[in-house]
mmCIF file of C-alpha atoms in Angstrom:
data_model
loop_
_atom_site.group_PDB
_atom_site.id
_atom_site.type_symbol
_atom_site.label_atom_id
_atom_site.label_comp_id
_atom_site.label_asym_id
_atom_site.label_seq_id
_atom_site.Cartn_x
_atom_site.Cartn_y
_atom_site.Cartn_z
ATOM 1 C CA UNK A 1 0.000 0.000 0.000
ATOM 2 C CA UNK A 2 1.837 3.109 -0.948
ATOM 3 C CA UNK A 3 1.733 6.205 1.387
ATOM 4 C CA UNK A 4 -1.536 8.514 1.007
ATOM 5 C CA UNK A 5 -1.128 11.936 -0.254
ATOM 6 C CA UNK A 6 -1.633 15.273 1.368
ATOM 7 C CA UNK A 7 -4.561 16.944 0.125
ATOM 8 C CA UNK A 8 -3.016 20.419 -1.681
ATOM 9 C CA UNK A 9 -4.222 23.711 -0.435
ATOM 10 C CA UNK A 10 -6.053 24.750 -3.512
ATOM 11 C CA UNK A 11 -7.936 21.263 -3.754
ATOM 12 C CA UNK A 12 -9.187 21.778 0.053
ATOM 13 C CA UNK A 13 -10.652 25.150 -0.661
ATOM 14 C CA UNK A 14 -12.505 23.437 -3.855
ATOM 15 C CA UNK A 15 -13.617 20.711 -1.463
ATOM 16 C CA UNK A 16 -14.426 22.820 1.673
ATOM 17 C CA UNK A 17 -17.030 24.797 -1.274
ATOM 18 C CA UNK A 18 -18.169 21.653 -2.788
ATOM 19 C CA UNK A 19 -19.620 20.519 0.356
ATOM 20 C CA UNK A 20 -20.661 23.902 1.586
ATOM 21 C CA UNK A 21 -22.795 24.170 -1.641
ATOM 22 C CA UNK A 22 -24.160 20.803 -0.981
ATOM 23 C CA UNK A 23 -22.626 19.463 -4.622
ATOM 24 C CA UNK A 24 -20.669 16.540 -2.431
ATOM 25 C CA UNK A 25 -21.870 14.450 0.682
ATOM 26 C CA UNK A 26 -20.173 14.656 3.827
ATOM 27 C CA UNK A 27 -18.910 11.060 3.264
ATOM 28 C CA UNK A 28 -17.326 12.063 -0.176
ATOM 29 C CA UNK A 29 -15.450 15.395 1.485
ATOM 30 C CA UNK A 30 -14.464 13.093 4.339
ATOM 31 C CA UNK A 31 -12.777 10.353 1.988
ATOM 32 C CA UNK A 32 -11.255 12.822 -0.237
ATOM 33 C CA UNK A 33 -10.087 14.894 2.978
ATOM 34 C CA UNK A 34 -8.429 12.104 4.671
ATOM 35 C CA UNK A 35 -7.668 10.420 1.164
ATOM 36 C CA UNK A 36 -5.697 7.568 3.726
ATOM 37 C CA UNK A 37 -4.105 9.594 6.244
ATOM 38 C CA UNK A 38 -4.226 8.743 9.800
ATOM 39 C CA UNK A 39 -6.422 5.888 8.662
ATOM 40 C CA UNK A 40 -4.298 2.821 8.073
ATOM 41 C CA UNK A 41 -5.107 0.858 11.364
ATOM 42 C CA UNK A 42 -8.650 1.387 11.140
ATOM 43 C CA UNK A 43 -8.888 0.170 6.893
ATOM 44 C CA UNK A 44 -6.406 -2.754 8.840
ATOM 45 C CA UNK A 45 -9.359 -3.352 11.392
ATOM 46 C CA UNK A 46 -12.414 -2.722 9.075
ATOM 47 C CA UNK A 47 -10.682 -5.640 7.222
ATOM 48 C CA UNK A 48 -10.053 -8.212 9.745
ATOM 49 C CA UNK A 49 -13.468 -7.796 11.153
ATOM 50 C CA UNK A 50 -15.234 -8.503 7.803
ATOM 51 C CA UNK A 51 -13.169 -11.566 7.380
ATOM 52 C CA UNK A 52 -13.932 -13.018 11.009
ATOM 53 C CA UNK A 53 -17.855 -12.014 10.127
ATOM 54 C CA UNK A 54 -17.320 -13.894 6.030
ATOM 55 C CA UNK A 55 -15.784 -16.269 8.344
ATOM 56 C CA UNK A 56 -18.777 -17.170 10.231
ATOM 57 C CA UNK A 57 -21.461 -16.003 8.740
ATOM 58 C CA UNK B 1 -3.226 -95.640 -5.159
ATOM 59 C CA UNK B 2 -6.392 -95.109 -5.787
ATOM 60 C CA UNK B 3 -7.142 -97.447 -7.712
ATOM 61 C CA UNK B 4 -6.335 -99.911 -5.082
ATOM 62 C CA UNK B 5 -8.731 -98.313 -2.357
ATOM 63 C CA UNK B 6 -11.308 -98.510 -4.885
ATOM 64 C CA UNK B 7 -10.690 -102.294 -5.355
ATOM 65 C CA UNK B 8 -10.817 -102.817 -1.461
ATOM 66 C CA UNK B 9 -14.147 -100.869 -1.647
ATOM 67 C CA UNK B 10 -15.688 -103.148 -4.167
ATOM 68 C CA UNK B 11 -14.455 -106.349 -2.378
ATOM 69 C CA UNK B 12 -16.063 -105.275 1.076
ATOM 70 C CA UNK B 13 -19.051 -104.637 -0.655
ATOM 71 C CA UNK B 14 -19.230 -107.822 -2.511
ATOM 72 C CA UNK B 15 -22.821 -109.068 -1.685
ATOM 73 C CA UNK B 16 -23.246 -111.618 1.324
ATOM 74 C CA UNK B 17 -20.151 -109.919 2.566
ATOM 75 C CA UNK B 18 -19.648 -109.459 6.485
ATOM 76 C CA UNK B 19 -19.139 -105.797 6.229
ATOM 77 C CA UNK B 20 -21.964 -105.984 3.566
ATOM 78 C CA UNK B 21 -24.339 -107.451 5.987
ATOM 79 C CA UNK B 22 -23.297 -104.820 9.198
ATOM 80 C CA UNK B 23 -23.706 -101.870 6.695
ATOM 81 C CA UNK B 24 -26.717 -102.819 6.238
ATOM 82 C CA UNK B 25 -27.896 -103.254 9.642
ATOM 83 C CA UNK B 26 -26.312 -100.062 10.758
ATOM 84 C CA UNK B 27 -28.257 -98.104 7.692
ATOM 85 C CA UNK B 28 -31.677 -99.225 8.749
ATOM 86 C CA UNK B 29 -31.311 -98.407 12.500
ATOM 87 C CA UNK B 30 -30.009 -95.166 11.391
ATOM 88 C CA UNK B 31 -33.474 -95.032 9.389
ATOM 89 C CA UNK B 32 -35.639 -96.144 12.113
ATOM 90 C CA UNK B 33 -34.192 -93.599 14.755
ATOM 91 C CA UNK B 34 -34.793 -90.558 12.405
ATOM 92 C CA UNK B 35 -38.431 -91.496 11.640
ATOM 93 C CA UNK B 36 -38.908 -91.928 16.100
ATOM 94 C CA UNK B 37 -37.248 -88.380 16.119
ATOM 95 C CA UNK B 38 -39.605 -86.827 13.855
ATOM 96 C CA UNK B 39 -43.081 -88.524 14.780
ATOM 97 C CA UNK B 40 -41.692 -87.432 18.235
ATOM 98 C CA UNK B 41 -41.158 -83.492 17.648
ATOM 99 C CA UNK B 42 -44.358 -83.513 15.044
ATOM 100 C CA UNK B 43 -46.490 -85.222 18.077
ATOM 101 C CA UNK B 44 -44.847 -82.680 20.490
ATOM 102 C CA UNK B 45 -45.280 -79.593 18.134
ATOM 103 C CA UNK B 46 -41.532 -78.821 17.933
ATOM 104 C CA UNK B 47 -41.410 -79.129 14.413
ATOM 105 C CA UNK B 48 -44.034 -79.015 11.303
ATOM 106 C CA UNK B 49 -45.115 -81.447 9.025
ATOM 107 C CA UNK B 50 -41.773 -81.336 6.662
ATOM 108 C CA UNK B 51 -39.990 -81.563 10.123
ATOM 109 C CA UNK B 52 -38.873 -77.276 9.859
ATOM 110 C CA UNK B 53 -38.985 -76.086 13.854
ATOM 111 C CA UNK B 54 -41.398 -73.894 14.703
ATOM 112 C CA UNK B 55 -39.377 -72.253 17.395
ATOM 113 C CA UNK B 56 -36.307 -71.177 15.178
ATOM 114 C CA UNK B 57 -39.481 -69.396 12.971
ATOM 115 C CA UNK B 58 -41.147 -67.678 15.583
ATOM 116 C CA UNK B 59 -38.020 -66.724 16.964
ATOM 117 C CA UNK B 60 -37.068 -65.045 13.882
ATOM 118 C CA UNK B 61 -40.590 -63.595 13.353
ATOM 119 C CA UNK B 62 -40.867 -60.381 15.532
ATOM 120 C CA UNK B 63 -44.167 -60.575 17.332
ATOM 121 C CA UNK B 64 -46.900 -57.492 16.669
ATOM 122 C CA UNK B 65 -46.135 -56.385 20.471
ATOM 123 C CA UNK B 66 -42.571 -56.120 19.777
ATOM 124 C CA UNK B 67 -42.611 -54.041 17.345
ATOM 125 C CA UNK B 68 -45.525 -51.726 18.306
ATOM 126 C CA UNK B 69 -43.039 -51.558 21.384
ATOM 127 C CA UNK B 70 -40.199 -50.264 18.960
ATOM 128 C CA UNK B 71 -43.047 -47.904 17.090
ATOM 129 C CA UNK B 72 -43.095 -45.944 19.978
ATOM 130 C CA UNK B 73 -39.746 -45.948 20.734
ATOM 131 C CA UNK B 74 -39.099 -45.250 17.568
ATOM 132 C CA UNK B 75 -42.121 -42.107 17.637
ATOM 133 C CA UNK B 76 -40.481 -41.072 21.148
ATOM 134 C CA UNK B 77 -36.590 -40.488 19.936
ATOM 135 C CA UNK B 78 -38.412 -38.624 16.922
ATOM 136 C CA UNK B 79 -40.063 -36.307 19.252
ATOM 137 C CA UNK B 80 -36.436 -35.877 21.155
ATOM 138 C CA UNK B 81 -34.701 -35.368 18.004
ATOM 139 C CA UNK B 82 -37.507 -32.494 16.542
ATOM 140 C CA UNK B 83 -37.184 -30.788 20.388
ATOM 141 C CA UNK B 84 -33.502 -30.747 19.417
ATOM 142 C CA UNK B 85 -33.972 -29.575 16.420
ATOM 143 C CA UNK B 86 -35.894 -26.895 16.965
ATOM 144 C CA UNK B 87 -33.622 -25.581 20.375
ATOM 145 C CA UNK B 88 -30.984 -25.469 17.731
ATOM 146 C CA UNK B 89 -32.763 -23.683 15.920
ATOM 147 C CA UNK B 90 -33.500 -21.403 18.008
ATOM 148 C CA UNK B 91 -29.593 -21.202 19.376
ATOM 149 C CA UNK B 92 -28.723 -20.336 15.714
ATOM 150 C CA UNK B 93 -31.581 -17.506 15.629
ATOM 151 C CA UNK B 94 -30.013 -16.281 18.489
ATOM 152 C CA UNK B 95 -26.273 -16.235 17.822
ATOM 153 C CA UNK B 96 -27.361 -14.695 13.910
ATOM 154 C CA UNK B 97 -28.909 -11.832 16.022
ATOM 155 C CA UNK B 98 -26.242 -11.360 18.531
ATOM 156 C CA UNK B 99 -23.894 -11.336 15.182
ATOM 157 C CA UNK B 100 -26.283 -8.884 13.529
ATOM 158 C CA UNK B 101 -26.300 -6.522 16.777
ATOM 159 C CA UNK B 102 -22.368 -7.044 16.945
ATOM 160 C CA UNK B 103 -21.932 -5.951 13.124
ATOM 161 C CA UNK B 104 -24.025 -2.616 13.628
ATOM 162 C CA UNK B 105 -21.905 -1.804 16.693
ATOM 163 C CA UNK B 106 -18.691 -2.717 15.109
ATOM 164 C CA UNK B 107 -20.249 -0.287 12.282
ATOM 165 C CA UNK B 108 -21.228 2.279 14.750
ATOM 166 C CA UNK B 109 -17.845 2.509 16.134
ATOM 167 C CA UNK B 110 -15.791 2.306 12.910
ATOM 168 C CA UNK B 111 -17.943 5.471 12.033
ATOM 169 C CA UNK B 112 -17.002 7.339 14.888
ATOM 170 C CA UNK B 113 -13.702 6.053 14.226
ATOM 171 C CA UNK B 114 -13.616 7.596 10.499
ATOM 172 C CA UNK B 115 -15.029 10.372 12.072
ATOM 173 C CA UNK B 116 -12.145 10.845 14.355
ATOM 174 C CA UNK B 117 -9.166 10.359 11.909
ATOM 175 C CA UNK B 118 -11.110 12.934 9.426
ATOM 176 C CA UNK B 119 -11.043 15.658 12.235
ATOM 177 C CA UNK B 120 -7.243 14.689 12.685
ATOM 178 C CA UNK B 121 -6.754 15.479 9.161
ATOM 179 C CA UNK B 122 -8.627 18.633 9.374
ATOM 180 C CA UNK B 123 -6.499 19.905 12.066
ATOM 181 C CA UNK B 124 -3.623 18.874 10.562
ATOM 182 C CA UNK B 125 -4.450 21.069 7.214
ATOM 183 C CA UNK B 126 -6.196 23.832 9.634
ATOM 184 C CA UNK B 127 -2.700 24.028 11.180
ATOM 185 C CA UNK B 128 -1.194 24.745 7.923
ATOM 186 C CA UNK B 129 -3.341 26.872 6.857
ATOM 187 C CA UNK B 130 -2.765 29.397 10.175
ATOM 188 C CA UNK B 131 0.908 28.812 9.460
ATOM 189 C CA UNK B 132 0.978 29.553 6.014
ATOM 190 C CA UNK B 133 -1.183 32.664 7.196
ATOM 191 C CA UNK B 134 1.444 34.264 9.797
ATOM 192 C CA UNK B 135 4.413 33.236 7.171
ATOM 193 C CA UNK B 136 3.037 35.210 4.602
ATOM 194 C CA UNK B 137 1.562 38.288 6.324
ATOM 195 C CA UNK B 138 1.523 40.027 3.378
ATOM 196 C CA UNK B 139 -0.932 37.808 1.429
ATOM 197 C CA UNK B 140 -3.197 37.697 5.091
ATOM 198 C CA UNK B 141 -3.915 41.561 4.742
ATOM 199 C CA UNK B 142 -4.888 41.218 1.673
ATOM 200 C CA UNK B 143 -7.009 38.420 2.158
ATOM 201 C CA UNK B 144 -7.866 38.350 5.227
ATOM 202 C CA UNK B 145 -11.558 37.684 5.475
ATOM 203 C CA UNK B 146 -11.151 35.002 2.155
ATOM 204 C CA UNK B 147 -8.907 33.159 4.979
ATOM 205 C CA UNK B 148 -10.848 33.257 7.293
ATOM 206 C CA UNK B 149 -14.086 31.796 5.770
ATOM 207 C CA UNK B 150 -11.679 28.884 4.806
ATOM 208 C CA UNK B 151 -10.601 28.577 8.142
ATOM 209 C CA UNK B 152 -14.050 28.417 9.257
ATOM 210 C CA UNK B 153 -15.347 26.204 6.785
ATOM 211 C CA UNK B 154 -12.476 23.528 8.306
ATOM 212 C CA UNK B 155 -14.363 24.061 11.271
ATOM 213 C CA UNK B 156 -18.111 24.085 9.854
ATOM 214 C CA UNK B 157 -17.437 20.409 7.845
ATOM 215 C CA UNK B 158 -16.350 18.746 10.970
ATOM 216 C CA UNK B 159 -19.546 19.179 12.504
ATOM 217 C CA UNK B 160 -22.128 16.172 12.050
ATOM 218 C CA UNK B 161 -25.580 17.178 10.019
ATOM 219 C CA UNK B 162 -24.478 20.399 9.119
ATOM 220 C CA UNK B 163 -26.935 20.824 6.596
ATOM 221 C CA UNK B 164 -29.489 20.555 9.697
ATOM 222 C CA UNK B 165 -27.673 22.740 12.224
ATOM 223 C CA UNK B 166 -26.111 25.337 9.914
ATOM 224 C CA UNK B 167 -23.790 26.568 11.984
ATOM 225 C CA UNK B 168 -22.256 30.143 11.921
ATOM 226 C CA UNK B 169 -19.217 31.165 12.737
ATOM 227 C CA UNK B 170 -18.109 34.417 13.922
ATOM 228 C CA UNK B 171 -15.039 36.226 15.953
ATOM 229 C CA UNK B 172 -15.009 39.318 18.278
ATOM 230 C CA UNK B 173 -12.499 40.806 19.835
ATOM 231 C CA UNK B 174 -11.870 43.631 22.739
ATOM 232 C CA UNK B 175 -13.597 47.109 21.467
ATOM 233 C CA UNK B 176 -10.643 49.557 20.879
ATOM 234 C CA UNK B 177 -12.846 52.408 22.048
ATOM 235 C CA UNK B 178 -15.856 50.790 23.708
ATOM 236 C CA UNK B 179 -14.568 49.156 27.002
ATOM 237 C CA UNK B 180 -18.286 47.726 27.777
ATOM 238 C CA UNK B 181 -17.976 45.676 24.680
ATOM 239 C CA UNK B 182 -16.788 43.586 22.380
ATOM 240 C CA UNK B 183 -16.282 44.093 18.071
ATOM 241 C CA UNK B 184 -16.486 41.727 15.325
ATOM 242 C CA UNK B 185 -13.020 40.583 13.899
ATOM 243 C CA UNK B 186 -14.048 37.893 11.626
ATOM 244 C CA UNK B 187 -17.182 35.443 10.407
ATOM 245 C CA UNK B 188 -17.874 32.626 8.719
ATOM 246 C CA UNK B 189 -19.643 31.953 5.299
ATOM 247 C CA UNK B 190 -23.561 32.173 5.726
ATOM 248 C CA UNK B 191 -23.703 35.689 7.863
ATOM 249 C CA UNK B 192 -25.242 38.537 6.441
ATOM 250 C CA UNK B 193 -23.333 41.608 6.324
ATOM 251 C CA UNK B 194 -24.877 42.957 9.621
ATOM 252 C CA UNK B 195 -22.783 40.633 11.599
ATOM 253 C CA UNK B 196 -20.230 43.180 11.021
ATOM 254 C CA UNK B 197 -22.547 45.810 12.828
ATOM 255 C CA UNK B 198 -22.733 43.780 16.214
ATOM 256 C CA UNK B 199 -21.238 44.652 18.843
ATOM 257 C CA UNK B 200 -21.894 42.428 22.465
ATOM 258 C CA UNK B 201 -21.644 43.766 25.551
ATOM 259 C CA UNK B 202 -19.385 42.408 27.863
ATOM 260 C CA UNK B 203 -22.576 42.101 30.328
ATOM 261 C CA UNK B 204 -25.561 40.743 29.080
ATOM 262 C CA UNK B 205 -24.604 38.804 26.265
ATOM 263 C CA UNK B 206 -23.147 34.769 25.581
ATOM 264 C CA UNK B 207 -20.047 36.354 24.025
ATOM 265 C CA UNK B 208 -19.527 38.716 27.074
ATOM 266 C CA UNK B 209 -19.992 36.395 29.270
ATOM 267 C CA UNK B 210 -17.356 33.625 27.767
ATOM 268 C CA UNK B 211 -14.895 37.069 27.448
ATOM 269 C CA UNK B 212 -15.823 37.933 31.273
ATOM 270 C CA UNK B 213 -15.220 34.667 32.601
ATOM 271 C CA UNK B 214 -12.738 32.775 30.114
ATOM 272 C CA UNK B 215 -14.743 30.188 30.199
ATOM 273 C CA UNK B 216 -17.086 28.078 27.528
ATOM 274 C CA UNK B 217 -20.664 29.158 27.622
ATOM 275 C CA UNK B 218 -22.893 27.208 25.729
ATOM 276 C CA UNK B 219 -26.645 27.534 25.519
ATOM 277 C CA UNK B 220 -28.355 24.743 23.956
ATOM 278 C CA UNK B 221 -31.397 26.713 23.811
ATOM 279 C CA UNK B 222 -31.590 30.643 23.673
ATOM 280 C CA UNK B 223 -34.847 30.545 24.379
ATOM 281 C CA UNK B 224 -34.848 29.302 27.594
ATOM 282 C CA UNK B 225 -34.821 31.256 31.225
ATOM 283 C CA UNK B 226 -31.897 32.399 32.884
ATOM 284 C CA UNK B 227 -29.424 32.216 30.174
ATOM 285 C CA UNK B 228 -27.009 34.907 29.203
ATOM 286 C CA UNK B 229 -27.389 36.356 26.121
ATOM 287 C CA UNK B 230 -28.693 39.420 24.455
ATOM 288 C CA UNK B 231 -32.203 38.951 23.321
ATOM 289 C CA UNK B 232 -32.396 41.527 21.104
ATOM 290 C CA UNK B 233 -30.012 40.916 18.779
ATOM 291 C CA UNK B 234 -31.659 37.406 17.461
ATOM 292 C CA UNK B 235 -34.997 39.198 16.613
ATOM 293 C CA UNK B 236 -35.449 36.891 13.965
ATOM 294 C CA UNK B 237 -34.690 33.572 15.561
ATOM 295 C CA UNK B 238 -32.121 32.052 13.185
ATOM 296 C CA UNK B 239 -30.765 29.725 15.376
ATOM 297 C CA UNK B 240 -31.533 27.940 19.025
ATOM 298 C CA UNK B 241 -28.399 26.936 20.241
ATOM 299 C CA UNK B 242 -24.723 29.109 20.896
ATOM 300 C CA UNK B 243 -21.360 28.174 21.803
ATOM 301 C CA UNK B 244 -18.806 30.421 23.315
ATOM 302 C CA UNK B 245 -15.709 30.117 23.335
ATOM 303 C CA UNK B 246 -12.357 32.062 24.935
ATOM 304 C CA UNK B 247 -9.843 32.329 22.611
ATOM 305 C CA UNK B 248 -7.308 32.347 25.243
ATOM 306 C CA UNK B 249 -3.980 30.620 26.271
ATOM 307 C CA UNK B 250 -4.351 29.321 29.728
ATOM 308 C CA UNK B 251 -6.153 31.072 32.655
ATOM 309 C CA UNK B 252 -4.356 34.496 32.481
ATOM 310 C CA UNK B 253 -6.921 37.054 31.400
ATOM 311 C CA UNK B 254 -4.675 39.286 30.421
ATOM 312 C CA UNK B 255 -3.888 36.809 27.515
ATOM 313 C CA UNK B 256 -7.183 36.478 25.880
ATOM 314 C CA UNK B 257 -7.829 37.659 22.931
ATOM 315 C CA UNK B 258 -11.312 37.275 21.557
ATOM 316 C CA UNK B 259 -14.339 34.998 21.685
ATOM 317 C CA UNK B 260 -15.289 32.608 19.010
ATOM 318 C CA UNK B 261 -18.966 31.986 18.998
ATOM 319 C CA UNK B 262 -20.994 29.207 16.617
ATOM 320 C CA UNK B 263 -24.628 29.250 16.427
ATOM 321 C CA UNK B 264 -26.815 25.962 15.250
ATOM 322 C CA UNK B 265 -30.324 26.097 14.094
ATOM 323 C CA UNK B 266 -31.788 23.937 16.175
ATOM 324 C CA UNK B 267 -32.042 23.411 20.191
ATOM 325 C CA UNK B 268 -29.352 21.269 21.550
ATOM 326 C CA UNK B 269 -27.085 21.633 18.422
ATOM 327 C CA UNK B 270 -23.701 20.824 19.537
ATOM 328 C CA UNK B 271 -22.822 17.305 21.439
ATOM 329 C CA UNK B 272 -19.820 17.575 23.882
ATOM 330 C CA UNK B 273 -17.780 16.000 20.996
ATOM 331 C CA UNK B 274 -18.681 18.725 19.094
ATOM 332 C CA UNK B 275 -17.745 21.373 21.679
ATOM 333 C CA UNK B 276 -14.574 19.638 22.488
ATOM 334 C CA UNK B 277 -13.582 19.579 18.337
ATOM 335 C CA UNK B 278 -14.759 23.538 18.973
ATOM 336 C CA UNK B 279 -12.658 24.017 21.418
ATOM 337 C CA UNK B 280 -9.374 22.733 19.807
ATOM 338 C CA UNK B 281 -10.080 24.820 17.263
ATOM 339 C CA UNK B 282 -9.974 27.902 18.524
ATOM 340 C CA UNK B 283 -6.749 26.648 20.549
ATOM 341 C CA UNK B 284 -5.508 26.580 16.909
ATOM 342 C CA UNK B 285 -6.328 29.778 15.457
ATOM 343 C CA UNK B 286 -5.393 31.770 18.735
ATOM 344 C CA UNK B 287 -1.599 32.694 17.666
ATOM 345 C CA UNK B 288 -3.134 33.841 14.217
ATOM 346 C CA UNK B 289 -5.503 36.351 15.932
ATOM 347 C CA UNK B 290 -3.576 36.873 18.902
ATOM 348 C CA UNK B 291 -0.658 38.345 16.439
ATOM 349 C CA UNK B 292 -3.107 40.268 14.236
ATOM 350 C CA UNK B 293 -4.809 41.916 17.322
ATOM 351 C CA UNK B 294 -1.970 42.813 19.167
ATOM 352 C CA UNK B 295 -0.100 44.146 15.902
ATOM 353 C CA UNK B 296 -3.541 46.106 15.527
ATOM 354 C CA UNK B 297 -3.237 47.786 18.689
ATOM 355 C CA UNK B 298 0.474 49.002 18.160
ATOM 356 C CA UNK B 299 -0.685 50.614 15.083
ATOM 357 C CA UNK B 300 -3.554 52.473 16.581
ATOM 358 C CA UNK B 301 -1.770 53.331 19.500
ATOM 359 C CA UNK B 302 1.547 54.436 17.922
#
């Protein structure tokens, strides 16, 4: 998994308007926001707790 | 060899033999003592008329008790086996529901989780924003107010259903002339012009009362009793709910600079989460102000 990007300056003002206009959900300015960072151990989590549920289910 | 048994055979046998005549004898005896065995277990009832035994048969024929016996053992391990059945049954109901309820929770938290590492990354780029703000002074005067909206709107998108709360945004800072009050410094997107105009008391108001006290004051809802706030400057009941907050490092007074205030449209607006994300963000833009303000007040006072 390669290291996520920071978000440039310009591309968070287009985003912070995007969502203020209502053109993007919260969920879509939150993913492109954090677009990885300070979210690898929860992705790592999310996955091994679908597996164990795949696993049983 | 063989041939010479079979000629000893043939000579015993020679008719009027000795061995001739005691094979004989021995052969009808034989005869006579099967036919007393079988009048005697036909007369008894031991056997049937072609000499089969009739208990051998009826042992080997289950009788109709015997197996109506092993009908209803039979019927009875059925029953066990459905009651089984069914309390696993219900066991698996169960455990798919406890799953189920387990799954929503696990999604509950890993919502608040994603929650929590996108308000890291806002700070993170809020922080870079303020610095790239007091390293570039130049660009700040300029722009100040465009910066500021951004600032807030970092602030604004953190906040959960803000399409429902619409929360405002807005600065003031210490009156240069007007020692009862405070003045607006800076707002957010979504005020009219006229937020410009307002100027809070330092008695009598939310804002004056965070200033006073350098404390948070948040009223969930304005329109209850005994709150602090100034009632006539919300004549036309835009929002229910205000949050202020010191923009201040530590507990010296003398080191506040302003008071952040955010307004939500309904009652109850802001959970503590919120006000604790609130918080932190003033925290962040304090040196930003705090530098502006005081380089303010060396201008106007020479």
């Amino acid at each position: 998994m390669g290291e996520p990007e920071r978000v440039s300056q310009k591309e968070r003002q287009h985003l912070n308007k995007l969502y203020r206009e209502g053109t993007i959900s919260r969920k879509q300015l939150m993913d492109k926001m954090k677009n990885g960072l300070f979210d690898h151990e929860r992705l790592a989590l999310k996955e091994k707790f679908d597996k164990f549920v795949s696993r049983i289910r | 060899m063989v041939e010479d048994l079979i000629k000893l055979v043939e000579k015993l046998l020679v008719d009027g033999g000795w061995f001739s005549d005691f094979f004989k004898i021995i052969f009808a005896i034989t005869l006579v003592l099967i036919a007393i065995i079988y009048l005697y277990r036909f007369s008894t009832g031991k056997s049937d008329l072609l000499g089969r035994s009739k208990e051998e048969g009826e042992q080997a024929k289950p009788s109709v008790k015997n197996l109506e016996e092993q009908i209803k053992q039979l019927q009875t391990e059925k029953l066990e086996l459905e009651k089984k059945a069914e309390s696993l049954n219900e066991e698996t109901n169960r455990l798919n529901q406890m799953l189920n309820e387990s799954t929503q929770l696990y999604e509950e938290l890993d919502e608040k989780y994603a929650d929590e590492t996108y308000f890291m990354s806002q700070i993170m780029y809020t922080k870079e924003e303020v610095n790239l703000a007091m390293a570039n002074r130049e660009n700040f005067y300029l722009n100040r107010d465009d910066i500021y909206k951004n600032l807030f709107d970092y602030l604004v998108n953190t906040i959960k259903g803000f399409r429902e709360k619409r929360p405002r945004v807005v600065i003031h800072v210490r009156h240069p002339e007007k020692p009862d009050r405070l003045i607006h410094y800076a707002h957010s997107s979504g005020h009219s012009h006229r937020v410009r105009e307002y100027e809070p008391l330092i008695d009598e108001s939310a804002a004056g009362r965070a200033w006073r006290t350098n404390q948070i004051y948040y009223i969930p809802d304005i329109e209850a009793e005994h709150c602090e706030y100034d009632r006539k400057v919300n004549n036309k009941k835009y929002y229910r709910s205000i949050l202020c907050v010191p923009l201040k490092a530590g507990d010296d007074k003398s080191l506040r600079i302003g008071v952040l205030s955010v307004t939500g449209e309904p009652a109850n607006a802001y959970e503590s989460i919120e006000i604790d994300r609130i918080v932190l963000f003033a925290s962040l833009i304090y040196p930003l102000v705090y530098l502006d303000v005081k380089q303010k007040e060396v201008s106007l006072h020479g």
